[in-house]
PDB file of C-alpha atoms in Angstrom:
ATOM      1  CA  UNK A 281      14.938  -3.295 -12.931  1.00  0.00           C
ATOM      2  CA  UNK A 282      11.531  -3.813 -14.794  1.00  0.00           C
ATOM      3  CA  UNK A 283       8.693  -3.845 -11.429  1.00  0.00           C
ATOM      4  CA  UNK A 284       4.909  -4.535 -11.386  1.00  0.00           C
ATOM      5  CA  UNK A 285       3.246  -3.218  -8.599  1.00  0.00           C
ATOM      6  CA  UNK A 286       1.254  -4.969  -6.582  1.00  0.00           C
ATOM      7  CA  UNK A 287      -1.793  -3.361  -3.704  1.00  0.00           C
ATOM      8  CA  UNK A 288      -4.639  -4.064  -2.601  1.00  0.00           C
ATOM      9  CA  UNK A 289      -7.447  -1.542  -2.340  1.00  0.00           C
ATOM     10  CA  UNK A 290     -10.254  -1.312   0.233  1.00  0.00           C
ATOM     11  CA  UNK A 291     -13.359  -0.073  -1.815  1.00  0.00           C
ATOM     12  CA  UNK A 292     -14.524   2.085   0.937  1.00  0.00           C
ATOM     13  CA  UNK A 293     -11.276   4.368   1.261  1.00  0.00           C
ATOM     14  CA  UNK A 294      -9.528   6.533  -1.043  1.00  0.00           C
ATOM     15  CA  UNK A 295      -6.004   7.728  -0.388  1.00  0.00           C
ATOM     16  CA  UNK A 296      -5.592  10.299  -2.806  1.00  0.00           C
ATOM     17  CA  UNK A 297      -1.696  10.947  -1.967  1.00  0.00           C
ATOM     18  CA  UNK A 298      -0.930   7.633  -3.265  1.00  0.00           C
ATOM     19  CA  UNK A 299      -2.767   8.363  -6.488  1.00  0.00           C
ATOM     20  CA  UNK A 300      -0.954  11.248  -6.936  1.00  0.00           C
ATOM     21  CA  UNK A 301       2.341   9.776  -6.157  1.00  0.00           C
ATOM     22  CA  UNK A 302       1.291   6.859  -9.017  1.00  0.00           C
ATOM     23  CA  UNK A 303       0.612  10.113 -11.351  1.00  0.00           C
ATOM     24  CA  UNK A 304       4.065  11.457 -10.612  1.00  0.00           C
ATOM     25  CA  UNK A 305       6.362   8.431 -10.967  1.00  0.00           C
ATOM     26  CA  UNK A 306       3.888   6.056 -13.500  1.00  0.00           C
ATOM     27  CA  UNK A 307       7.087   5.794 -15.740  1.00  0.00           C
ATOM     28  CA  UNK A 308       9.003   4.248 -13.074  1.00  0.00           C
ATOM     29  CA  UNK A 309       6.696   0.808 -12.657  1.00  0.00           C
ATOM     30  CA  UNK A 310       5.904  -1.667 -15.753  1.00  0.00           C
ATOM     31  CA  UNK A 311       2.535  -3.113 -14.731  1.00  0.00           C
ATOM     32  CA  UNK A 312       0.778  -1.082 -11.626  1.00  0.00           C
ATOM     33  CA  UNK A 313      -2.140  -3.728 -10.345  1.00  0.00           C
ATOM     34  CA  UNK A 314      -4.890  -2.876  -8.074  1.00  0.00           C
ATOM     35  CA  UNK A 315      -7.031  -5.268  -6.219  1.00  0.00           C
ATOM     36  CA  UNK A 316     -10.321  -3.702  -4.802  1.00  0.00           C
ATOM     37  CA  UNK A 317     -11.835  -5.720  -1.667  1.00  0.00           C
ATOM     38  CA  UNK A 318     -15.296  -5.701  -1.048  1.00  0.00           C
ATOM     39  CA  UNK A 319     -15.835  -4.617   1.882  1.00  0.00           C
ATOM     40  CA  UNK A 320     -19.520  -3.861   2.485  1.00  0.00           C
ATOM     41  CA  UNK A 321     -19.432  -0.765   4.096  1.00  0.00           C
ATOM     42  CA  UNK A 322     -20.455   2.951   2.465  1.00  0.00           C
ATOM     43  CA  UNK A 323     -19.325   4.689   1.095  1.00  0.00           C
ATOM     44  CA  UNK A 324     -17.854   2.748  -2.275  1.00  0.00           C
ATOM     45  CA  UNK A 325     -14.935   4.480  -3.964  1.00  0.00           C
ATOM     46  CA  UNK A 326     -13.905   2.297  -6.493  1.00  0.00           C
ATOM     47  CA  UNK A 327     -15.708   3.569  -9.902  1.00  0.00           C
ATOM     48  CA  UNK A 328     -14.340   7.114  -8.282  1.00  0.00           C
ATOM     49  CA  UNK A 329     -11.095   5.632  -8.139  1.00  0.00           C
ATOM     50  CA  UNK A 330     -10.881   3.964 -11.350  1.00  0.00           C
ATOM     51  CA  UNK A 331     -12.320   6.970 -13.326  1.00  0.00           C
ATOM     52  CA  UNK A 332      -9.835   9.218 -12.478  1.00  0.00           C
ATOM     53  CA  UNK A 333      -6.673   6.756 -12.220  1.00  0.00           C
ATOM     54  CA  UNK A 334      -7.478   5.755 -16.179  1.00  0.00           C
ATOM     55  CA  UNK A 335      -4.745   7.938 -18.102  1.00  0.00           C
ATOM     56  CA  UNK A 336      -2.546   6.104 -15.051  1.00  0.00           C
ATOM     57  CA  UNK A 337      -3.009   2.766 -17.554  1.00  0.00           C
ATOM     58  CA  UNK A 338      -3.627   0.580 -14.019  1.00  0.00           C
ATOM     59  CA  UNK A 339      -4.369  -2.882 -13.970  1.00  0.00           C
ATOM     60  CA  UNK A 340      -7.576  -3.030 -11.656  1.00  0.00           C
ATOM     61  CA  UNK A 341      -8.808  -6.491 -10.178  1.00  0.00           C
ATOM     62  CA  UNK A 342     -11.944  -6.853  -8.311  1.00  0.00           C
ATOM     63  CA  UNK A 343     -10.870  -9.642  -5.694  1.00  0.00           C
ATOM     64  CA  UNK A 344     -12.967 -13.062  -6.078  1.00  0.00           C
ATOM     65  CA  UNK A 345     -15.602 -14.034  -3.799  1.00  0.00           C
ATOM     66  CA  UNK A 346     -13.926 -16.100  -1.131  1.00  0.00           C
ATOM     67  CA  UNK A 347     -15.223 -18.297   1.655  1.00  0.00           C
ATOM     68  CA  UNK A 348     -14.815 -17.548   5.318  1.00  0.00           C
ATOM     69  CA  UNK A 349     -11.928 -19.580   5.843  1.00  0.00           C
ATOM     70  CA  UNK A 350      -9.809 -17.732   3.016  1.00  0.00           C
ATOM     71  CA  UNK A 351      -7.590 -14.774   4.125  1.00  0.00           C
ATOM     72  CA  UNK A 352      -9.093 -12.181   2.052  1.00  0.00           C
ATOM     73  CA  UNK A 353      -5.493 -10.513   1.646  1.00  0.00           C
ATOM     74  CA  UNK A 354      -3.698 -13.810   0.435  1.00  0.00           C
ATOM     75  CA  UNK A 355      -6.885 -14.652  -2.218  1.00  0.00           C
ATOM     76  CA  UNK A 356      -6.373 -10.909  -3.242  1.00  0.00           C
ATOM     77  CA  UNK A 357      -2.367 -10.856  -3.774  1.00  0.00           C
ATOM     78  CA  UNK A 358      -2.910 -14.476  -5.548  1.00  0.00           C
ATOM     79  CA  UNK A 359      -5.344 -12.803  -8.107  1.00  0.00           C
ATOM     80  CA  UNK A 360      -3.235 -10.369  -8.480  1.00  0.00           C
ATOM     81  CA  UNK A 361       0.244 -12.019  -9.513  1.00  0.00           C
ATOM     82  CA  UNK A 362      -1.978 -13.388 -12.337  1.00  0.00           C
ATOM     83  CA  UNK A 363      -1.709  -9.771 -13.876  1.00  0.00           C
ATOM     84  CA  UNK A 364       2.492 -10.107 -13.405  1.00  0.00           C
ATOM     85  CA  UNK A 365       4.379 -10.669 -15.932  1.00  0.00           C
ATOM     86  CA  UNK A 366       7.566  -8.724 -14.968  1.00  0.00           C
ATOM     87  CA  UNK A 367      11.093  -9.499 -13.509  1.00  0.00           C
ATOM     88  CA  UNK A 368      10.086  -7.681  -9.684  1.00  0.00           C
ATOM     89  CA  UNK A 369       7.397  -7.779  -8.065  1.00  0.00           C
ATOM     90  CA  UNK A 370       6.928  -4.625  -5.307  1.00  0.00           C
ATOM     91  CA  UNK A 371       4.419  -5.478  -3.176  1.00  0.00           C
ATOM     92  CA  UNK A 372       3.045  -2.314  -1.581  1.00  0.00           C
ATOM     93  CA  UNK A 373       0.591  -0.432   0.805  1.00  0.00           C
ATOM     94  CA  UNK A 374      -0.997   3.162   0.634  1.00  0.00           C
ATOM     95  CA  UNK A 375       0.251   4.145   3.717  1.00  0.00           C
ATOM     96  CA  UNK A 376       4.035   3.813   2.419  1.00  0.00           C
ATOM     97  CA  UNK A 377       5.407   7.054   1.513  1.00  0.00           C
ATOM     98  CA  UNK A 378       8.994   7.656  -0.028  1.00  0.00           C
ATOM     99  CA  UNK A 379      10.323  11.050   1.638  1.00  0.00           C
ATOM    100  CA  UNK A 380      13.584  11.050  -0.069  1.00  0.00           C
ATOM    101  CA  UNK A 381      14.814  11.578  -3.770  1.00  0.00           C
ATOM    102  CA  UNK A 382      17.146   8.576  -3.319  1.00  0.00           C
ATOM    103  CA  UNK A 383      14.420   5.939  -2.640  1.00  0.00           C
ATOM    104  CA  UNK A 384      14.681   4.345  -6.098  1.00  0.00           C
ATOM    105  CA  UNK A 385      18.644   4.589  -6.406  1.00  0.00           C
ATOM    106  CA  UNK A 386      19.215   3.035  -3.427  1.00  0.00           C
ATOM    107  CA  UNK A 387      16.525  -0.319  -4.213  1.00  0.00           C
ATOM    108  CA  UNK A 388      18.451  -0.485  -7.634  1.00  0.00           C
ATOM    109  CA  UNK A 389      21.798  -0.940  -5.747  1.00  0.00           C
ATOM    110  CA  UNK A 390      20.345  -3.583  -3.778  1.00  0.00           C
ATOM    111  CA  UNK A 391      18.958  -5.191  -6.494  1.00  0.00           C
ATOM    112  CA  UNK A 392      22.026  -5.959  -7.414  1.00  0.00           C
ATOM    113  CA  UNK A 393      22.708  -7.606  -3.936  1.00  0.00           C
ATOM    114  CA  UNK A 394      19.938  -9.392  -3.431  1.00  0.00           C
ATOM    115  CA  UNK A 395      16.631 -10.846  -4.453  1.00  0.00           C
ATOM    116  CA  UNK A 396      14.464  -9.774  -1.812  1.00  0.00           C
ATOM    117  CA  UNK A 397      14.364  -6.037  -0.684  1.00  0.00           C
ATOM    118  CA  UNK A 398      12.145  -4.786   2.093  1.00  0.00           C
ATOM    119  CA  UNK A 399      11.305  -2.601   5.122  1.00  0.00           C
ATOM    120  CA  UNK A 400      11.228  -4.075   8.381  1.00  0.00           C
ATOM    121  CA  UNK A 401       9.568  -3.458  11.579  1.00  0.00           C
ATOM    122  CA  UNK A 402       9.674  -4.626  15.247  1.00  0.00           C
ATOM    123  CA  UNK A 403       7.833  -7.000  16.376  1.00  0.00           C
ATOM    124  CA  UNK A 404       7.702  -9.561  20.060  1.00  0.00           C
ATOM    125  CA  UNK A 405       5.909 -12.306  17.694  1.00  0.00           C
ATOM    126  CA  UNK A 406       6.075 -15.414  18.895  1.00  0.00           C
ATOM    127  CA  UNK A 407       6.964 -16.568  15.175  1.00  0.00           C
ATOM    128  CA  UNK A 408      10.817 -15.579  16.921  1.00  0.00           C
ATOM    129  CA  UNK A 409      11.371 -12.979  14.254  1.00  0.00           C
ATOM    130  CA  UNK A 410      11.929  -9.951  16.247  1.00  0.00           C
ATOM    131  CA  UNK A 411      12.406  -8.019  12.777  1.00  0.00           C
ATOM    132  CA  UNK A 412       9.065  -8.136  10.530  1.00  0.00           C
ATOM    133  CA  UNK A 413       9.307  -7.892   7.306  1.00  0.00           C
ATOM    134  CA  UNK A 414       6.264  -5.576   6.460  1.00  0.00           C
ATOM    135  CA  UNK A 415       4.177  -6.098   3.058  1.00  0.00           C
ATOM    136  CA  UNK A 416       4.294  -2.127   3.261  1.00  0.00           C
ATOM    137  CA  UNK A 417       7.135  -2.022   0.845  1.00  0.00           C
ATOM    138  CA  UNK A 418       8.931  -5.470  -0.315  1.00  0.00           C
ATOM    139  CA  UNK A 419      10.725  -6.186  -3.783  1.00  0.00           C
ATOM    140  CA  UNK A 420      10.780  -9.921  -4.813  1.00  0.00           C
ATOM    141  CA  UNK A 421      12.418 -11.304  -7.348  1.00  0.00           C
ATOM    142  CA  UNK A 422      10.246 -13.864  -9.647  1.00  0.00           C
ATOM    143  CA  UNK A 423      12.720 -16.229  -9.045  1.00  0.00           C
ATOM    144  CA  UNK A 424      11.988 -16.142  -5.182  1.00  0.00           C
ATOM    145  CA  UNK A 425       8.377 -16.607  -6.240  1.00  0.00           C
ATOM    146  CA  UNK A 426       8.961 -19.247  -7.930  1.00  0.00           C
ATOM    147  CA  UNK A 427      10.400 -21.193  -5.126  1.00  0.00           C
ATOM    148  CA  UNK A 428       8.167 -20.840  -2.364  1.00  0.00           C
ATOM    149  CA  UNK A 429       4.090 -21.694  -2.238  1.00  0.00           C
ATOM    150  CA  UNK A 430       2.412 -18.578  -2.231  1.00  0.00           C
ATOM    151  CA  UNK A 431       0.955 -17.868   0.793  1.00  0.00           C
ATOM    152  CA  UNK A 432       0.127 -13.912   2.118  1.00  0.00           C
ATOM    153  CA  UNK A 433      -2.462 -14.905   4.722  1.00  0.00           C
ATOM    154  CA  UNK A 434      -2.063 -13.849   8.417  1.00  0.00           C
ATOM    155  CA  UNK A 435      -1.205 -16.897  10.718  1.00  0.00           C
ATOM    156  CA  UNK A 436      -2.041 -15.387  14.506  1.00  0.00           C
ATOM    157  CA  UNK A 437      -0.479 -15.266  16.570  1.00  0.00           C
ATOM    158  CA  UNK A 438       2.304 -17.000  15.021  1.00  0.00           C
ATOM    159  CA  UNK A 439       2.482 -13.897  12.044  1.00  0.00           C
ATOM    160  CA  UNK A 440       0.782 -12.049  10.615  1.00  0.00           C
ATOM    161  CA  UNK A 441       0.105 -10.785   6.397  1.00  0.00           C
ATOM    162  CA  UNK A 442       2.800 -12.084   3.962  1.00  0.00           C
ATOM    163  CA  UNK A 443       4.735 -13.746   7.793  1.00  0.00           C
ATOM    164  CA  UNK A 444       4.764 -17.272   5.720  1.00  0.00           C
ATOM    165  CA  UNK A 445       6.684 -15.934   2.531  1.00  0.00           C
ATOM    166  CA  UNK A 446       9.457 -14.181   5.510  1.00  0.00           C
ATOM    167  CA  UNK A 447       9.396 -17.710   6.826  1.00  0.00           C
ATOM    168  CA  UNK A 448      10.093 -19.832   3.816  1.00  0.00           C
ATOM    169  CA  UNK A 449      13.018 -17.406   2.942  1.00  0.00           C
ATOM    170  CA  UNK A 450      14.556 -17.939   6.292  1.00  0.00           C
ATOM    171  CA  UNK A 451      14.478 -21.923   6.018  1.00  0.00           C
ATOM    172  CA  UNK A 452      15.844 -20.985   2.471  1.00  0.00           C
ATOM    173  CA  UNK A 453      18.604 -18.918   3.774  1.00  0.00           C
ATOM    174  CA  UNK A 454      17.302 -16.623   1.307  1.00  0.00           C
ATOM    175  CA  UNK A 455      18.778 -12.997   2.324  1.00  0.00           C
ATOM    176  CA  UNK A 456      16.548  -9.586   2.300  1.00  0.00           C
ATOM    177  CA  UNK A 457      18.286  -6.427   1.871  1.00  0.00           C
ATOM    178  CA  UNK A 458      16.976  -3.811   4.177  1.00  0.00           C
ATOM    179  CA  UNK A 459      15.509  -0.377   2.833  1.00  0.00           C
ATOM    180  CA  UNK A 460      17.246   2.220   5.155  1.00  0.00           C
ATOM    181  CA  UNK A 461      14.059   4.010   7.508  1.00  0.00           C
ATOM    182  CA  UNK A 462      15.910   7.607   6.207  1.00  0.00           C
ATOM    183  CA  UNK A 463      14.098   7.034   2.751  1.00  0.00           C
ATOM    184  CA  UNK A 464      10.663   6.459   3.414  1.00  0.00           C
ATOM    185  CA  UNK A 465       7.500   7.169   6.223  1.00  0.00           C
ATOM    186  CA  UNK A 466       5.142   4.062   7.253  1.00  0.00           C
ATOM    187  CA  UNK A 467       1.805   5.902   8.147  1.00  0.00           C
ATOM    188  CA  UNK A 468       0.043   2.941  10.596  1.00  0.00           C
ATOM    189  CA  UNK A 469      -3.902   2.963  10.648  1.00  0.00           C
ATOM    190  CA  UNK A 470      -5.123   4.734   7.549  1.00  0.00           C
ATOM    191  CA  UNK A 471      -7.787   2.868   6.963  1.00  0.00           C
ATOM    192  CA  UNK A 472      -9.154   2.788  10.504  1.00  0.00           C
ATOM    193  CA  UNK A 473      -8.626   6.147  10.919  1.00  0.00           C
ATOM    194  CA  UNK A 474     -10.798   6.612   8.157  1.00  0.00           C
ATOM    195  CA  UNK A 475     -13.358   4.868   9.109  1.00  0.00           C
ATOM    196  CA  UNK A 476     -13.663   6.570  12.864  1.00  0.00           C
ATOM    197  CA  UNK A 477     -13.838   9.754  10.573  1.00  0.00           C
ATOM    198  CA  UNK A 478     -16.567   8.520   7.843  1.00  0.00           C
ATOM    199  CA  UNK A 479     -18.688   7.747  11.180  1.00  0.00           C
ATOM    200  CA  UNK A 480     -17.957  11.027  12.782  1.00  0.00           C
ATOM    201  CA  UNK A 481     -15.770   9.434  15.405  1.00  0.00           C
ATOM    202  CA  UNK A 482     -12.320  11.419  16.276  1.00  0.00           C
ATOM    203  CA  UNK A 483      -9.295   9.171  14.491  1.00  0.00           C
ATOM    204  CA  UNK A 484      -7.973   8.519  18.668  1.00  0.00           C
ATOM    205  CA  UNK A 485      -5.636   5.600  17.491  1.00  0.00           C
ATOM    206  CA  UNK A 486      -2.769   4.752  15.539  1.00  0.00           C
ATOM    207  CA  UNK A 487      -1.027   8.303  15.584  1.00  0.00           C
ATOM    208  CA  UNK A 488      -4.288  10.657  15.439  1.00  0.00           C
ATOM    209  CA  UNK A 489      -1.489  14.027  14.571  1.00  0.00           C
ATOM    210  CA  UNK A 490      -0.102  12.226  11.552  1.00  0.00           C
ATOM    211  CA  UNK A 491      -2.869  10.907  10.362  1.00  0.00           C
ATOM    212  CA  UNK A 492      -4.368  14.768  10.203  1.00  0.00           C
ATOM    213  CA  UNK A 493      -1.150  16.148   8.625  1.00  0.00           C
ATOM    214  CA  UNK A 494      -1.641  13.095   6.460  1.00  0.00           C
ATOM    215  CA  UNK A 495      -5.633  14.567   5.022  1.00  0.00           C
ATOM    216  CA  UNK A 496      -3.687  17.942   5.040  1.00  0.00           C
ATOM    217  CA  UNK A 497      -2.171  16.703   2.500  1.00  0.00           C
ATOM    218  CA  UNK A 498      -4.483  14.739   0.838  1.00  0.00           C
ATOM    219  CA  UNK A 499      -6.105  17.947  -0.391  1.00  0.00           C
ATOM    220  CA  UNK A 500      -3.414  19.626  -1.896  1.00  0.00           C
ATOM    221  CA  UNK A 501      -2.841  17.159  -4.615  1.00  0.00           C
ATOM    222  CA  UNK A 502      -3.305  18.002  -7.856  1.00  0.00           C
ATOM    223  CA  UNK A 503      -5.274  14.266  -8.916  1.00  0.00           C
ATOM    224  CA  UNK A 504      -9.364  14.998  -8.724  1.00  0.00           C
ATOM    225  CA  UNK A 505     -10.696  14.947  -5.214  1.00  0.00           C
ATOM    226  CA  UNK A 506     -13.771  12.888  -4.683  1.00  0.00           C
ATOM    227  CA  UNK A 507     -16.484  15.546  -3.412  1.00  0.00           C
ATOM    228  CA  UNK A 508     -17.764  13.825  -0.328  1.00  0.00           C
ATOM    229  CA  UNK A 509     -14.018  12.449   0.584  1.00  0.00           C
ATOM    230  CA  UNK A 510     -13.185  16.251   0.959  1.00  0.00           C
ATOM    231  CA  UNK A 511     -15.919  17.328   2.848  1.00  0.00           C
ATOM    232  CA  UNK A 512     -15.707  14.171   5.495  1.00  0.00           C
ATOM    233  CA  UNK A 513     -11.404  14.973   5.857  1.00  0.00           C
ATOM    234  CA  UNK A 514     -12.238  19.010   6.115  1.00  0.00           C
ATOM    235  CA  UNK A 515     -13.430  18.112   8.811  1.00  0.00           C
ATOM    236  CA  UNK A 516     -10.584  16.331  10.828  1.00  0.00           C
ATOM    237  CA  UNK A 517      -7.486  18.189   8.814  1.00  0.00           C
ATOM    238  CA  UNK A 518      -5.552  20.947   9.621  1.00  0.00           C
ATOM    239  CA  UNK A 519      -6.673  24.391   7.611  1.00  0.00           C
ATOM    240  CA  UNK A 520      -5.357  24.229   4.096  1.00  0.00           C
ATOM    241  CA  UNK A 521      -6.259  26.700   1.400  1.00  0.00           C
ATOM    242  CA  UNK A 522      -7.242  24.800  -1.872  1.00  0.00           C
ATOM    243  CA  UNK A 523      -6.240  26.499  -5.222  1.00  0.00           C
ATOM    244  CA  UNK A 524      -9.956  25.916  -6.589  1.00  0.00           C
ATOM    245  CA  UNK A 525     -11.077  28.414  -3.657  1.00  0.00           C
ATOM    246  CA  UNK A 526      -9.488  31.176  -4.026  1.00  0.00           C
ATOM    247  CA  UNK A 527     -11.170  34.140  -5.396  1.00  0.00           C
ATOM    248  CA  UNK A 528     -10.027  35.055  -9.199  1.00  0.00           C
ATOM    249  CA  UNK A 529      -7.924  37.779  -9.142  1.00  0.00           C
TER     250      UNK A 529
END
């Protein structure tokens, strides 16, 4: 099962779990392709980012310049297949995180099921799927690519990011295996969270607990730590002692 992985990339945030789960399974992927977004706010990560993801041979994109009416997410996905040149595609978020060992076995079993291999989630759209298919984590085949038009862009309140490809695969009767919810987390709100923190706000929404256990564990990673990312989540995580602190012995 030869995958390139697609994500897009926020230039403002860094999620330096994800980095270091790229460091620990890099052999795993074929092409890894990263797509910053512009998006105007300080601080700008992305030379950080790209500096110290280099011996992690990524792909990075900076997404076009788009006009207003463009979904920013679509334009940046498009850009991004350009880059893709293998058999899967794994389109992917930072907040997915696999929690168990047999993650990968299990996708390569249903690879050999279906095309199209994905997490779901619930959802009262009026699109009438009451099971989304979320971009967090979603294996298609080239072949499925190849048969539907491209579109990734939010639709609301009919659906929302990557709702059009679910849609054209249902009018295709094209199956999706389902990822079992044992093998993976699907932290909501990273982003926001972050930026409530950056502007000294308390991270109140999307799951304010995990998102601190989630910093906690941003700074135990072993991938270099940008120096003003650490000091902004010190300040929010739980107390962690950092090897580069401790006294020598």
């Amino acid at each position: 099962m030869q995958i390139d992985l697609i994500l897009v990339w926020p230039n403002n945030c860094d999620y330096p779990l994800w980095r270091q789960f790229i460091r620990d399974n890099r052999n795993r992927l074929n092409r890894v392709i990263i797509v910053f977004t512009e998006i105007n706010e300080p601080p700008n990560f992305q030379e950080f980012v790209q500096k110290n993801m280099m011996e992690d041979n990524i792909t990075f994109v900076t997404n076009r310049d788009h006009y207003a009416d463009e979904d920013w997410r679509n334009v940046a996905t498009n850009e991004a297949l350009k880059y893709s040149d293998s058999e899967w595609v794994w389109f992917t978020e930072q907040d997915f995180i696999i929690n168990d060992s047999n993650f990968w076995e299990v996708v390569q079993q249903l690879a050999t099921v279906e095309k199209s291999i994905a997490v779901y989630q619930d959802t009262g759209a009026p699109s009438g799927f009451l099971q989304r298919i979320h971009p967090c984590c979603w294996f298609l085949h080239k072949t499925i690519l190849s048969q539907i038009k491209k579109d990734f862009s939010a639709k609301p309140p009919e659906y929302d990011h990557f709702g059009c490809i679910q849609k054209q695969l249902h009018e295709k009767g094209i199956l999706t295996a389902v990822i079992p919810q044992y093998t993976y987390l699907h932290l909501n709100g990273l982003s926001y969270n972050w930026r409530l923190v950056q502007n000294g706000q308390e991270p109140i929404d999307y799951r304010p607990e995990q998102f601190k256990l989630w910093l906690t564990e941003c700074l135990k990673v072993r991938v270099p730590l940008n120096d003003s990312w650490k000091k902004t989540a010190r300040k929010i995580a739980y107390e962690v002692v950092i090897a580069d602190e401790l006294d020598p012995i």
